[in-house]
Tab-separated table of C-alpha atoms in Angstrom:
chain	number	residue	atom	x	y	z
A	1	MET	CA	36.769	-184.156	149.359
A	2	PHE	CA	39.184	-182.099	147.441
A	3	LYS	CA	43.150	-182.612	147.718
A	4	SER	CA	45.434	-179.846	146.989
A	5	SER	CA	49.251	-179.629	146.500
A	6	LEU	CA	51.209	-176.207	146.227
A	7	ILE	CA	54.425	-176.291	144.230
A	8	ARG	CA	56.660	-173.287	144.689
A	9	PHE	CA	59.536	-172.009	142.773
A	10	ASP	CA	61.952	-169.139	142.974
A	11	ASP	CA	61.396	-166.092	141.054
A	12	ASN	CA	64.262	-166.633	138.910
A	13	ILE	CA	62.966	-170.055	137.734
A	14	ASP	CA	63.680	-170.815	134.059
A	15	GLU	CA	61.213	-171.677	131.556
A	16	SER	CA	62.435	-175.216	130.805
A	17	THR	CA	61.985	-176.204	134.807
A	18	LEU	CA	58.447	-174.717	134.681
A	19	ASN	CA	57.681	-176.887	131.501
A	20	ALA	CA	59.030	-179.932	132.883
A	21	ALA	CA	56.885	-179.545	136.020
A	22	THR	CA	53.517	-178.651	134.180
A	23	GLU	CA	54.379	-181.726	132.023
A	24	LYS	CA	54.545	-183.884	135.079
A	25	LEU	CA	51.295	-182.897	136.654
A	26	ASN	CA	49.803	-183.513	132.872
A	27	ASN	CA	50.979	-186.962	133.218
A	28	ASN	CA	49.805	-187.717	136.829
A	29	GLU	CA	46.662	-189.554	136.712
A	30	ASP	CA	46.033	-188.770	140.448
A	31	VAL	CA	45.775	-184.762	139.247
A	32	ASP	CA	42.511	-183.767	138.008
A	33	GLY	CA	43.272	-179.790	137.792
A	34	ILE	CA	46.340	-177.591	137.326
A	35	LEU	CA	46.220	-174.184	138.197
A	36	VAL	CA	49.328	-171.899	137.423
A	37	GLN	CA	49.098	-168.692	139.573
A	38	LEU	CA	49.444	-165.728	137.494
A	39	PRO	CA	51.529	-163.350	136.881
A	40	LEU	CA	54.486	-165.277	136.197
A	41	PRO	CA	58.008	-163.640	136.402
A	42	LYS	CA	59.299	-161.878	133.272
A	43	GLN	CA	61.442	-164.502	131.864
A	44	ILE	CA	58.481	-166.774	131.515
A	45	ASP	CA	56.159	-166.922	128.535
A	46	GLU	CA	52.671	-167.254	130.419
A	47	GLU	CA	50.926	-167.980	126.975
A	48	LYS	CA	53.128	-170.975	126.507
A	49	ILE	CA	52.947	-172.107	129.818
A	50	ILE	CA	48.761	-172.096	129.744
A	51	SER	CA	48.957	-173.573	126.329
A	52	LEU	CA	51.130	-176.337	127.791
A	53	ILE	CA	48.415	-177.546	130.228
A	54	ASN	CA	46.547	-180.538	129.407
A	55	PRO	CA	43.147	-178.943	128.430
A	56	ASP	CA	41.133	-181.485	130.488
A	57	LYS	CA	43.164	-180.344	133.573
A	58	ASP	CA	42.512	-176.562	132.884
A	59	VAL	CA	40.567	-175.840	135.930
A	60	ASP	CA	41.342	-172.199	135.386
A	61	GLY	CA	39.824	-172.217	131.874
A	62	PHE	CA	42.651	-170.341	130.561
A	63	HIS	CA	43.481	-172.542	127.704
A	64	PRO	CA	42.984	-171.739	124.288
A	65	THR	CA	40.836	-174.794	123.886
A	66	SER	CA	38.750	-173.957	126.841
A	67	ILE	CA	38.189	-170.400	125.741
A	68	GLY	CA	37.518	-171.647	122.237
A	69	LYS	CA	34.935	-174.120	123.629
A	70	MET	CA	33.561	-171.268	125.805
A	71	VAL	CA	32.597	-168.850	123.026
A	72	GLN	CA	30.877	-171.711	120.893
A	73	GLY	CA	28.869	-172.600	124.068
A	74	LEU	CA	30.386	-176.130	124.420
A	75	PRO	CA	31.103	-177.899	127.561
A	76	THR	CA	34.188	-176.668	129.005
A	77	PHE	CA	35.872	-175.022	131.863
A	78	ILE	CA	34.987	-171.455	132.331
A	79	PRO	CA	37.328	-168.863	133.668
A	80	ALA	CA	36.796	-169.039	137.557
A	81	THR	CA	36.351	-165.405	138.234
A	82	PRO	CA	33.604	-165.084	135.495
A	83	TYR	CA	32.488	-168.370	136.508
A	84	GLY	CA	31.931	-166.921	140.090
A	85	ILE	CA	29.960	-164.078	138.820
A	86	LEU	CA	27.604	-166.376	137.239
A	87	LEU	CA	27.199	-168.252	140.328
A	88	MET	CA	26.177	-165.309	142.171
A	89	LEU	CA	23.569	-164.315	139.435
A	90	GLU	CA	22.230	-167.925	139.666
A	91	HIS	CA	22.196	-168.087	143.262
A	92	TYR	CA	20.264	-164.708	143.976
A	93	ASN	CA	17.584	-165.372	140.885
A	94	ILE	CA	18.757	-162.115	139.372
A	95	GLU	CA	17.222	-161.507	135.966
A	96	THR	CA	19.578	-160.997	133.073
A	97	SER	CA	17.919	-161.322	130.118
A	98	GLY	CA	17.358	-158.096	128.089
A	99	LYS	CA	19.570	-156.215	130.643
A	100	HIS	CA	22.168	-153.642	129.555
A	101	ALA	CA	25.575	-155.071	130.974
A	102	VAL	CA	28.881	-152.874	130.855
A	103	VAL	CA	32.166	-154.537	131.510
A	104	ILE	CA	34.797	-152.208	132.295
A	105	GLY	CA	38.216	-154.067	131.376
A	106	LEU	CA	39.807	-156.024	128.735
A	107	SER	CA	41.670	-158.676	130.300
A	108	ASN	CA	41.575	-162.285	128.935
A	109	ILE	CA	40.943	-163.660	132.650
A	110	VAL	CA	37.963	-161.689	133.503
A	111	GLY	CA	36.862	-158.872	130.965
A	112	ARG	CA	36.616	-160.409	127.935
A	113	PRO	CA	35.284	-164.015	128.896
A	114	ILE	CA	32.571	-162.424	131.324
A	115	SER	CA	31.168	-160.029	128.261
A	116	ILE	CA	30.861	-163.158	125.892
A	117	LEU	CA	29.205	-165.169	128.865
A	118	LEU	CA	26.691	-162.201	129.820
A	119	GLY	CA	25.767	-162.303	126.116
A	120	MET	CA	25.013	-165.774	125.650
A	121	ASN	CA	21.639	-167.340	125.260
A	122	SER	CA	21.655	-168.848	128.753
A	123	TYR	CA	20.003	-168.173	132.104
A	124	THR	CA	22.555	-165.813	133.147
A	125	GLY	CA	23.089	-164.425	129.949
A	126	ASN	CA	21.064	-162.818	127.157
A	127	CYS	CA	22.401	-159.323	127.987
A	128	THR	CA	23.190	-156.541	125.566
A	129	VAL	CA	26.904	-156.245	126.351
A	130	THR	CA	29.204	-153.197	126.183
A	131	VAL	CA	32.733	-153.480	126.748
A	132	CYS	CA	34.655	-150.325	128.029
A	133	ASN	CA	38.164	-149.622	129.386
A	134	SER	CA	39.520	-146.551	131.204
A	135	ARG	CA	39.843	-144.766	128.154
A	136	THR	CA	36.600	-145.171	126.719
A	137	LYS	CA	35.371	-141.703	125.496
A	138	ASN	CA	32.121	-141.049	127.244
A	139	LEU	CA	32.466	-143.801	129.910
A	140	LYS	CA	30.099	-141.812	132.397
A	141	GLU	CA	27.350	-141.713	129.859
A	142	ILE	CA	27.576	-145.613	129.012
A	143	CYS	CA	27.805	-146.639	132.474
A	144	LEU	CA	24.680	-144.582	133.363
A	145	GLN	CA	22.920	-146.938	130.853
A	146	ALA	CA	23.766	-149.900	132.364
A	147	ASP	CA	21.691	-152.051	134.477
A	148	ILE	CA	24.641	-154.420	135.365
A	149	ILE	CA	28.449	-153.272	135.648
A	150	VAL	CA	31.252	-155.713	136.212
A	151	ALA	CA	34.388	-153.298	136.861
A	152	ALA	CA	37.615	-155.170	136.310
A	153	LEU	CA	40.228	-152.682	135.249
A	154	GLY	CA	42.323	-152.632	138.322
A	155	LYS	CA	42.046	-149.004	139.127
A	156	PRO	CA	41.212	-148.566	142.905
A	157	GLY	CA	37.923	-146.562	143.523
A	158	PHE	CA	37.585	-146.007	139.656
A	159	LEU	CA	33.794	-146.253	139.565
A	160	LYS	CA	32.090	-143.401	141.235
A	161	GLU	CA	28.381	-142.882	142.661
A	162	TYR	CA	27.746	-140.477	139.667
A	163	MET	CA	28.554	-143.025	137.208
A	164	ILE	CA	26.006	-145.390	137.960
A	165	LYS	CA	21.936	-145.375	137.465
A	166	GLN	CA	19.679	-146.044	140.392
A	167	ASP	CA	19.214	-149.707	141.360
A	168	ALA	CA	22.325	-150.975	139.093
A	169	MET	CA	24.057	-154.081	140.100
A	170	ILE	CA	27.752	-153.886	140.736
A	171	PHE	CA	30.319	-156.599	140.580
A	172	ASP	CA	33.653	-155.517	141.442
A	173	VAL	CA	36.456	-157.877	140.338
A	174	GLY	CA	39.491	-155.291	141.544
A	175	ILE	CA	41.560	-155.678	144.440
A	176	THR	CA	44.668	-153.614	144.780
A	177	ARG	CA	46.906	-152.872	147.900
A	178	VAL	CA	46.686	-149.314	148.840
A	179	SER	CA	49.024	-147.744	151.564
A	180	ASP	CA	47.636	-147.181	154.917
A	181	ALA	CA	49.773	-146.281	157.737
A	182	THR	CA	46.846	-146.535	160.000
A	183	LYS	CA	46.518	-150.394	159.619
A	184	GLN	CA	48.978	-153.102	160.986
A	185	GLN	CA	49.743	-154.190	157.971
A	186	GLY	CA	50.375	-150.965	156.279
A	187	TYR	CA	47.995	-151.121	153.631
A	188	VAL	CA	44.099	-151.764	152.752
A	189	LEU	CA	42.498	-153.982	149.860
A	190	LYS	CA	40.546	-151.658	147.735
A	191	GLY	CA	38.113	-152.614	144.945
A	192	ASP	CA	37.772	-150.920	141.601
A	193	VAL	CA	34.285	-149.296	142.881
A	194	ASP	CA	34.147	-146.240	145.236
A	195	PHE	CA	32.262	-148.641	147.743
A	196	GLU	CA	31.020	-146.552	150.234
A	197	ASN	CA	29.142	-144.097	147.942
A	198	VAL	CA	28.014	-146.637	145.454
A	199	ALA	CA	26.617	-149.132	147.992
A	200	GLN	CA	23.908	-146.421	148.679
A	201	LYS	CA	22.630	-146.238	145.173
A	202	CYS	CA	22.887	-149.794	144.004
A	203	SER	CA	20.568	-152.903	144.141
A	204	TYR	CA	23.239	-155.285	144.403
A	205	ILE	CA	27.114	-154.787	144.880
A	206	THR	CA	30.073	-157.102	145.840
A	207	PRO	CA	32.658	-155.735	148.626
A	208	VAL	CA	36.042	-155.968	148.333
A	209	PRO	CA	37.385	-158.127	149.853
A	210	GLY	CA	34.979	-161.032	150.681
A	211	GLY	CA	32.917	-160.572	147.307
A	212	VAL	CA	33.861	-161.836	143.768
A	213	GLY	CA	37.272	-163.386	145.478
A	214	PRO	CA	35.668	-165.885	147.309
A	215	MET	CA	33.317	-166.870	144.448
A	216	THR	CA	36.623	-167.193	142.045
A	217	ILE	CA	37.395	-169.964	144.804
A	218	ALA	CA	34.084	-171.662	144.257
A	219	GLY	CA	34.393	-171.499	140.512
A	220	LEU	CA	37.736	-173.175	140.674
A	221	LEU	CA	36.364	-175.926	142.926
A	222	MET	CA	33.448	-176.355	140.439
A	223	ASN	CA	35.791	-176.891	137.608
A	224	THR	CA	37.962	-179.151	139.425
A	225	TYR	CA	34.957	-181.251	140.345
A	226	LYS	CA	33.878	-181.126	136.911
A	227	ALA	CA	37.430	-182.376	135.755
A	228	TYR	CA	36.960	-185.435	137.904
A	229	GLN	CA	33.352	-186.228	136.652
A	230	TRP	CA	34.792	-186.262	132.999
A	231	LYS	CA	37.697	-188.111	133.675
A	232	ILE	CA	35.790	-191.183	135.329
A	233	GLU	CA	33.040	-190.799	132.716
A	234	ASN	CA	35.568	-191.307	129.777
């Protein structure tokens, strides 16, 4: 059974207070995993806070130690969203070896780590990986070559039907609130993919919401369980 605690702070929190709270969790033997929700207020140095987390409790997989081990193929915590994508590939027994994967987005949270993971010598890897962004020249032509596309750039509806080849696999990581006066809450959630049109052409596609998001949570829970296992083994 997993137990979780939510610690909330005001937007005007100072860095020293957040540092102290993080150190307290680092030193708490009953805590196996620490997750700092990003983005943080402007007065907080995100890199400093992430680096302050005990690497043995870094269940989000953002600590430089975790990223370094991941690049080297060593046992570590994989960033939760890329981990969720790998779990889907594994669950559906999707063959990735030799496939061309295009990752659109350069973030340290999704784009960069998933590009590395898809290119590794592993069951869900061995892809030829091209990393792009919204300014990449000839992006349409590059995407048309892709067997797998991971869209993670934060631009709703960016990836269109004419940008993908028949039976491509699409993982939509984007989630943006788009104003919609017809909805009670005043908005709808949109991914980076023009889902209605792209879905008719691809072999696999993740919806927004309900696709990569829940699998990110699954990745986080898997990392937390690993942290507990590693603690009792050592």
